[in-house]
PDB file of C-alpha atoms in Angstrom:
ATOM      1  CA  MET A   1    -111.673  85.438  33.883  1.00 48.00           C
ATOM      2  CA  ASN A   2    -112.341  81.773  33.132  1.00 65.00           C
ATOM      3  CA  HIS A   3    -111.415  78.993  35.428  1.00 71.00           C
ATOM      4  CA  PRO A   4    -111.683  75.661  33.636  1.00 89.00           C
ATOM      5  CA  GLU A   5    -110.136  73.680  36.447  1.00 93.00           C
ATOM      6  CA  LYS A   6    -113.487  72.950  38.099  1.00 92.00           C
ATOM      7  CA  LEU A   7    -114.966  71.587  34.840  1.00 95.00           C
ATOM      8  CA  GLN A   8    -111.822  69.559  34.123  1.00 96.00           C
ATOM      9  CA  SER A   9    -111.959  67.949  37.573  1.00 96.00           C
ATOM     10  CA  LEU A  10    -115.710  67.159  37.100  1.00 97.00           C
ATOM     11  CA  LEU A  11    -115.116  65.692  33.691  1.00 97.00           C
ATOM     12  CA  ASP A  12    -112.238  63.537  34.973  1.00 97.00           C
ATOM     13  CA  HIS A  13    -114.378  62.235  37.762  1.00 97.00           C
ATOM     14  CA  LEU A  14    -117.253  61.316  35.406  1.00 98.00           C
ATOM     15  CA  THR A  15    -114.812  59.845  32.857  1.00 97.00           C
ATOM     16  CA  ASN A  16    -113.268  57.580  35.534  1.00 97.00           C
ATOM     17  CA  LEU A  17    -116.737  56.489  36.773  1.00 97.00           C
ATOM     18  CA  LEU A  18    -117.940  55.767  33.211  1.00 97.00           C
ATOM     19  CA  PHE A  19    -114.780  53.774  32.443  1.00 96.00           C
ATOM     20  CA  ARG A  20    -115.036  51.696  35.581  1.00 95.00           C
ATOM     21  CA  THR A  21    -118.745  51.095  34.941  1.00 96.00           C
ATOM     22  CA  TRP A  22    -118.136  50.247  31.301  1.00 95.00           C
ATOM     23  CA  SER A  23    -115.447  47.746  32.291  1.00 93.00           C
ATOM     24  CA  ALA A  24    -117.961  46.005  34.624  1.00 93.00           C
ATOM     25  CA  PHE A  25    -120.519  45.940  31.792  1.00 94.00           C
ATOM     26  CA  LEU A  26    -117.953  44.340  29.475  1.00 92.00           C
ATOM     27  CA  GLY A  27    -117.153  41.790  32.189  1.00 89.00           C
ATOM     28  CA  ALA A  28    -120.785  40.873  32.473  1.00 88.00           C
ATOM     29  CA  LYS A  29    -121.188  40.691  28.710  1.00 88.00           C
ATOM     30  CA  LYS A  30    -118.208  38.291  28.412  1.00 85.00           C
ATOM     31  CA  LEU A  31    -119.387  36.035  31.212  1.00 84.00           C
ATOM     32  CA  ASP A  32    -123.052  35.987  30.286  1.00 82.00           C
ATOM     33  CA  PRO A  33    -122.940  33.311  27.586  1.00 79.00           C
ATOM     34  CA  ILE A  34    -120.791  30.830  29.502  1.00 76.00           C
ATOM     35  CA  ILE A  35    -121.863  30.854  33.167  1.00 73.00           C
ATOM     36  CA  ASP A  36    -124.350  28.052  32.430  1.00 63.00           C
ATOM     37  CA  SER A  37    -122.063  26.095  30.237  1.00 67.00           C
ATOM     38  CA  ASN A  38    -119.908  23.098  31.188  1.00 59.00           C
ATOM     39  CA  ASP A  39    -117.835  23.398  28.041  1.00 56.00           C
ATOM     40  CA  VAL A  40    -115.363  25.941  29.434  1.00 52.00           C
ATOM     41  CA  VAL A  41    -115.403  25.654  33.118  1.00 53.00           C
ATOM     42  CA  GLN A  42    -116.836  22.865  35.206  1.00 57.00           C
ATOM     43  CA  LYS A  43    -116.617  24.654  38.498  1.00 56.00           C
ATOM     44  CA  ARG A  44    -118.557  27.813  37.929  1.00 65.00           C
ATOM     45  CA  TYR A  45    -118.963  29.348  41.342  1.00 75.00           C
ATOM     46  CA  PHE A  46    -116.366  31.957  40.789  1.00 77.00           C
ATOM     47  CA  LEU A  47    -117.675  32.925  37.329  1.00 78.00           C
ATOM     48  CA  VAL A  48    -121.262  33.204  38.565  1.00 80.00           C
ATOM     49  CA  SER A  49    -120.180  35.417  41.436  1.00 84.00           C
ATOM     50  CA  ALA A  50    -118.091  37.511  39.104  1.00 86.00           C
ATOM     51  CA  HIS A  51    -120.972  37.852  36.625  1.00 84.00           C
ATOM     52  CA  VAL A  52    -123.469  38.904  39.300  1.00 85.00           C
ATOM     53  CA  SER A  53    -120.918  41.474  40.676  1.00 90.00           C
ATOM     54  CA  CYS A  54    -120.286  42.908  37.234  1.00 91.00           C
ATOM     55  CA  VAL A  55    -123.998  43.244  36.433  1.00 89.00           C
ATOM     56  CA  GLU A  56    -124.705  44.973  39.742  1.00 90.00           C
ATOM     57  CA  SER A  57    -121.710  47.238  39.369  1.00 93.00           C
ATOM     58  CA  ALA A  58    -122.734  48.270  35.842  1.00 93.00           C
ATOM     59  CA  LEU A  59    -126.305  49.051  36.946  1.00 93.00           C
ATOM     60  CA  LEU A  60    -125.223  50.955  40.034  1.00 93.00           C
ATOM     61  CA  GLY A  61    -122.695  52.933  37.957  1.00 95.00           C
ATOM     62  CA  PHE A  62    -125.346  53.768  35.356  1.00 96.00           C
ATOM     63  CA  SER A  63    -127.646  54.954  38.088  1.00 95.00           C
ATOM     64  CA  LYS A  64    -124.921  57.243  39.455  1.00 95.00           C
ATOM     65  CA  LEU A  65    -124.207  58.735  36.079  1.00 97.00           C
ATOM     66  CA  MET A  66    -127.889  59.286  35.377  1.00 96.00           C
ATOM     67  CA  SER A  67    -128.813  60.711  38.754  1.00 94.00           C
ATOM     68  CA  SER A  68    -130.979  63.777  38.655  1.00 91.00           C
ATOM     69  CA  LYS A  69    -130.382  64.804  42.260  1.00 89.00           C
ATOM     70  CA  LYS A  70    -128.980  68.240  42.574  1.00 86.00           C
ATOM     71  CA  ASP A  71    -126.380  67.312  45.223  1.00 85.00           C
ATOM     72  CA  GLU A  72    -124.926  64.397  43.306  1.00 92.00           C
ATOM     73  CA  ILE A  73    -122.205  64.489  40.645  1.00 95.00           C
ATOM     74  CA  SER A  74    -123.765  63.144  37.415  1.00 97.00           C
ATOM     75  CA  ILE A  75    -124.126  63.905  33.730  1.00 98.00           C
ATOM     76  CA  SER A  76    -127.086  66.146  34.528  1.00 97.00           C
ATOM     77  CA  TYR A  77    -124.899  68.072  36.994  1.00 97.00           C
ATOM     78  CA  LEU A  78    -122.174  68.312  34.274  1.00 97.00           C
ATOM     79  CA  LEU A  79    -124.672  69.981  31.916  1.00 97.00           C
ATOM     80  CA  ASP A  80    -125.675  72.430  34.577  1.00 96.00           C
ATOM     81  CA  MET A  81    -122.075  73.332  35.180  1.00 95.00           C
ATOM     82  CA  CYS A  82    -121.282  73.702  31.460  1.00 96.00           C
ATOM     83  CA  ASN A  83    -124.045  76.305  31.344  1.00 94.00           C
ATOM     84  CA  GLN A  84    -122.920  78.099  34.474  1.00 93.00           C
ATOM     85  CA  GLU A  85    -119.130  77.974  33.577  1.00 93.00           C
ATOM     86  CA  SER A  86    -119.587  78.529  29.801  1.00 93.00           C
ATOM     87  CA  SER A  87    -116.744  81.078  29.862  1.00 92.00           C
ATOM     88  CA  ALA A  88    -114.368  78.179  30.468  1.00 94.00           C
ATOM     89  CA  PHE A  89    -114.816  77.116  26.838  1.00 94.00           C
ATOM     90  CA  ILE A  90    -112.773  79.978  25.397  1.00 91.00           C
ATOM     91  CA  ARG A  91    -112.926  78.637  21.811  1.00 90.00           C
ATOM     92  CA  VAL A  92    -116.661  78.104  21.644  1.00 94.00           C
ATOM     93  CA  ASN A  93    -119.323  80.811  21.489  1.00 94.00           C
ATOM     94  CA  GLN A  94    -121.993  80.734  24.152  1.00 92.00           C
ATOM     95  CA  ALA A  95    -124.900  80.219  21.707  1.00 95.00           C
ATOM     96  CA  LYS A  96    -123.316  76.952  20.541  1.00 96.00           C
ATOM     97  CA  ILE A  97    -122.581  75.899  24.195  1.00 96.00           C
ATOM     98  CA  PHE A  98    -126.224  76.436  25.240  1.00 96.00           C
ATOM     99  CA  GLY A  99    -127.463  74.687  22.130  1.00 97.00           C
ATOM    100  CA  VAL A 100    -125.316  71.595  22.611  1.00 97.00           C
ATOM    101  CA  VAL A 101    -126.256  71.367  26.318  1.00 98.00           C
ATOM    102  CA  GLN A 102    -129.909  71.489  25.400  1.00 97.00           C
ATOM    103  CA  GLU A 103    -129.408  68.849  22.744  1.00 98.00           C
ATOM    104  CA  HIS A 104    -127.729  66.622  25.340  1.00 98.00           C
ATOM    105  CA  ARG A 105    -130.528  67.168  27.824  1.00 98.00           C
ATOM    106  CA  GLN A 106    -132.964  65.950  25.171  1.00 98.00           C
ATOM    107  CA  GLN A 107    -130.861  62.866  24.528  1.00 98.00           C
ATOM    108  CA  LEU A 108    -130.770  62.058  28.277  1.00 97.00           C
ATOM    109  CA  ALA A 109    -134.530  62.489  28.467  1.00 97.00           C
ATOM    110  CA  LYS A 110    -134.964  59.692  25.978  1.00 96.00           C
ATOM    111  CA  LEU A 111    -133.139  57.370  28.402  1.00 96.00           C
ATOM    112  CA  GLU A 112    -135.693  57.953  31.166  1.00 95.00           C
ATOM    113  CA  PRO A 113    -137.640  54.681  30.774  1.00 93.00           C
ATOM    114  CA  LEU A 114    -134.378  52.775  30.932  1.00 94.00           C
ATOM    115  CA  VAL A 115    -133.203  54.778  33.900  1.00 94.00           C
ATOM    116  CA  HIS A 116    -136.449  54.019  35.721  1.00 91.00           C
ATOM    117  CA  GLN A 117    -135.986  50.224  35.139  1.00 89.00           C
ATOM    118  CA  VAL A 118    -132.372  50.393  36.374  1.00 90.00           C
ATOM    119  CA  LYS A 119    -133.315  52.363  39.453  1.00 88.00           C
ATOM    120  CA  THR A 120    -136.155  49.914  40.258  1.00 83.00           C
ATOM    121  CA  TRP A 121    -133.628  47.039  40.261  1.00 79.00           C
ATOM    122  CA  ARG A 122    -131.150  49.119  42.233  1.00 79.00           C
ATOM    123  CA  ASP A 123    -133.627  50.047  44.906  1.00 76.00           C
ATOM    124  CA  LYS A 124    -135.489  46.737  45.261  1.00 73.00           C
ATOM    125  CA  ALA A 125    -132.887  44.046  44.624  1.00 67.00           C
ATOM    126  CA  ILE A 126    -129.280  45.496  44.638  1.00 70.00           C
ATOM    127  CA  ALA A 127    -128.614  48.455  46.918  1.00 56.00           C
ATOM    128  CA  HIS A 128    -131.595  47.502  49.186  1.00 50.00           C
ATOM    129  CA  LEU A 129    -133.537  44.248  49.536  1.00 49.00           C
ATOM    130  CA  ASP A 130    -137.252  45.007  49.601  1.00 51.00           C
ATOM    131  CA  MET A 131    -138.829  43.316  52.639  1.00 51.00           C
ATOM    132  CA  LYS A 132    -141.470  41.555  50.569  1.00 52.00           C
ATOM    133  CA  PHE A 133    -138.709  39.511  48.871  1.00 49.00           C
ATOM    134  CA  ILE A 134    -137.969  37.796  52.137  1.00 48.00           C
ATOM    135  CA  ASN A 135    -141.344  35.975  51.985  1.00 51.00           C
ATOM    136  CA  ASP A 136    -141.735  36.099  48.217  1.00 52.00           C
ATOM    137  CA  LEU A 137    -138.460  35.573  46.389  1.00 49.00           C
ATOM    138  CA  ALA A 138    -140.350  35.062  43.153  1.00 54.00           C
ATOM    139  CA  ALA A 139    -141.143  38.780  43.289  1.00 52.00           C
ATOM    140  CA  ILE A 140    -137.643  39.551  42.126  1.00 50.00           C
ATOM    141  CA  ALA A 141    -138.222  37.464  39.009  1.00 52.00           C
ATOM    142  CA  ASN A 142    -141.385  39.432  38.373  1.00 54.00           C
ATOM    143  CA  LEU A 143    -139.427  42.742  38.203  1.00 54.00           C
ATOM    144  CA  GLN A 144    -139.228  44.084  34.714  1.00 62.00           C
ATOM    145  CA  SER A 145    -135.867  42.981  33.320  1.00 73.00           C
ATOM    146  CA  VAL A 146    -133.289  45.523  32.316  1.00 80.00           C
ATOM    147  CA  ASP A 147    -132.153  45.429  28.672  1.00 87.00           C
ATOM    148  CA  MET A 148    -128.379  45.364  29.129  1.00 89.00           C
ATOM    149  CA  GLU A 149    -127.868  46.115  25.368  1.00 91.00           C
ATOM    150  CA  GLU A 150    -129.721  49.361  25.921  1.00 94.00           C
ATOM    151  CA  VAL A 151    -127.572  50.068  28.966  1.00 94.00           C
ATOM    152  CA  GLY A 152    -124.482  49.509  26.765  1.00 95.00           C
ATOM    153  CA  ASN A 153    -125.845  51.990  24.205  1.00 96.00           C
ATOM    154  CA  GLY A 154    -126.499  54.419  27.052  1.00 97.00           C
ATOM    155  CA  PHE A 155    -122.877  54.230  28.082  1.00 97.00           C
ATOM    156  CA  ILE A 156    -121.778  55.128  24.536  1.00 97.00           C
ATOM    157  CA  LEU A 157    -124.103  58.105  24.533  1.00 98.00           C
ATOM    158  CA  LEU A 158    -122.711  59.231  27.874  1.00 98.00           C
ATOM    159  CA  GLN A 159    -119.180  58.915  26.468  1.00 98.00           C
ATOM    160  CA  ASP A 160    -120.087  61.155  23.533  1.00 98.00           C
ATOM    161  CA  ILE A 161    -121.604  63.743  25.827  1.00 98.00           C
ATOM    162  CA  ILE A 162    -118.565  63.803  28.091  1.00 98.00           C
ATOM    163  CA  ASN A 163    -116.129  63.891  25.131  1.00 98.00           C
ATOM    164  CA  ALA A 164    -117.867  66.885  23.636  1.00 97.00           C
ATOM    165  CA  TYR A 165    -116.869  69.009  26.620  1.00 97.00           C
ATOM    166  CA  ARG A 166    -113.450  67.398  27.045  1.00 97.00           C
ATOM    167  CA  GLU A 167    -112.661  68.246  23.465  1.00 97.00           C
ATOM    168  CA  TRP A 168    -113.704  71.888  23.967  1.00 96.00           C
ATOM    169  CA  LEU A 169    -111.288  72.088  26.933  1.00 96.00           C
ATOM    170  CA  GLY A 170    -108.471  70.446  25.018  1.00 95.00           C
ATOM    171  CA  MET A 171    -108.617  67.290  27.111  1.00 96.00           C
ATOM    172  CA  SER A 172    -107.977  63.748  25.899  1.00 96.00           C
ATOM    173  CA  LEU A 173    -110.998  61.761  24.793  1.00 96.00           C
ATOM    174  CA  LEU A 174    -112.474  58.663  26.370  1.00 95.00           C
ATOM    175  CA  ARG A 175    -112.676  55.726  23.881  1.00 94.00           C
ATOM    176  CA  LEU A 176    -114.798  52.956  25.298  1.00 93.00           C
ATOM    177  CA  LYS A 177    -114.538  50.801  22.194  1.00 88.00           C
ATOM    178  CA  VAL A 178    -110.748  50.719  22.570  1.00 88.00           C
ATOM    179  CA  ALA A 179    -111.285  49.365  26.081  1.00 82.00           C
ATOM    180  CA  GLU A 180    -113.647  46.775  24.686  1.00 80.00           C
ATOM    181  CA  SER A 181    -111.030  45.607  22.180  1.00 80.00           C
ATOM    182  CA  GLU A 182    -108.437  45.294  24.982  1.00 82.00           C
ATOM    183  CA  MET A 183    -110.989  43.399  27.110  1.00 80.00           C
ATOM    184  CA  ASP A 184    -111.495  40.913  24.223  1.00 80.00           C
ATOM    185  CA  ASN A 185    -107.728  40.264  24.133  1.00 80.00           C
ATOM    186  CA  GLU A 186    -107.459  39.856  27.937  1.00 82.00           C
ATOM    187  CA  TRP A 187    -110.518  37.576  27.989  1.00 77.00           C
ATOM    188  CA  GLN A 188    -108.953  35.307  25.337  1.00 77.00           C
ATOM    189  CA  ASP A 189    -105.810  35.082  27.391  1.00 77.00           C
ATOM    190  CA  LEU A 190    -107.844  34.235  30.488  1.00 76.00           C
ATOM    191  CA  VAL A 191    -109.766  31.525  28.693  1.00 71.00           C
ATOM    192  CA  GLU A 192    -106.555  29.930  27.492  1.00 74.00           C
ATOM    193  CA  LEU A 193    -105.182  29.925  31.051  1.00 78.00           C
ATOM    194  CA  ILE A 194    -108.275  28.290  32.390  1.00 69.00           C
ATOM    195  CA  VAL A 195    -108.269  25.623  29.640  1.00 68.00           C
ATOM    196  CA  SER A 196    -104.596  25.014  30.256  1.00 72.00           C
ATOM    197  CA  ALA A 197    -105.135  24.686  33.978  1.00 67.00           C
ATOM    198  CA  GLN A 198    -107.968  22.288  33.442  1.00 64.00           C
ATOM    199  CA  ALA A 199    -105.854  20.140  31.123  1.00 65.00           C
ATOM    200  CA  THR A 200    -103.063  20.011  33.684  1.00 69.00           C
ATOM    201  CA  GLU A 201    -105.485  19.075  36.501  1.00 64.00           C
ATOM    202  CA  THR A 202    -107.055  16.335  34.355  1.00 62.00           C
ATOM    203  CA  LYS A 203    -103.589  14.942  33.425  1.00 63.00           C
ATOM    204  CA  GLU A 204    -102.396  14.951  37.000  1.00 64.00           C
ATOM    205  CA  GLY A 205    -105.600  13.262  38.156  1.00 60.00           C
ATOM    206  CA  LYS A 206    -104.957  10.303  35.888  1.00 53.00           C
TER     207      LYS A 206
END
């Protein structure tokens, strides 16, 4: 007998984590070009704080998704479970399942340099503060920077991996690009509200 419920629950958990992390990534992407600009917002404390929070959330989420620890729920754990619970995919032959899982492992392996960079930031400057930074704050600046565009591409790859197994189980697919489009619309609405509020404040101050 096949019992797909375990895989479905795992896929839903990873889908939700990826969506939340992608949303934080999009927030950082939107805020990045304006946090140093006076053209849109003169008082930038809120935006700078939001930007930092979004970046840290995106990197932490990416680390969770890419964890290789056996006792943590991650994409690697998902691939292990797909091999172990292959009978849950009743419409797919096992040879194809094992082949696709292996292909996905190879794709994840190519992300290892990026994963290493992200985990270095996580361990030294986000989740924990390395003691040497107390006396040498410049050390943080000397950490190898994370290419956020590569992180974004990594999220799309993880979406495709998750969706492959969701589709085999007849589950709805995650569409990160749709979320990005919706974020664009919401961001435009937010900018208009800020500009309107500033105009009102300026008018009342006269």
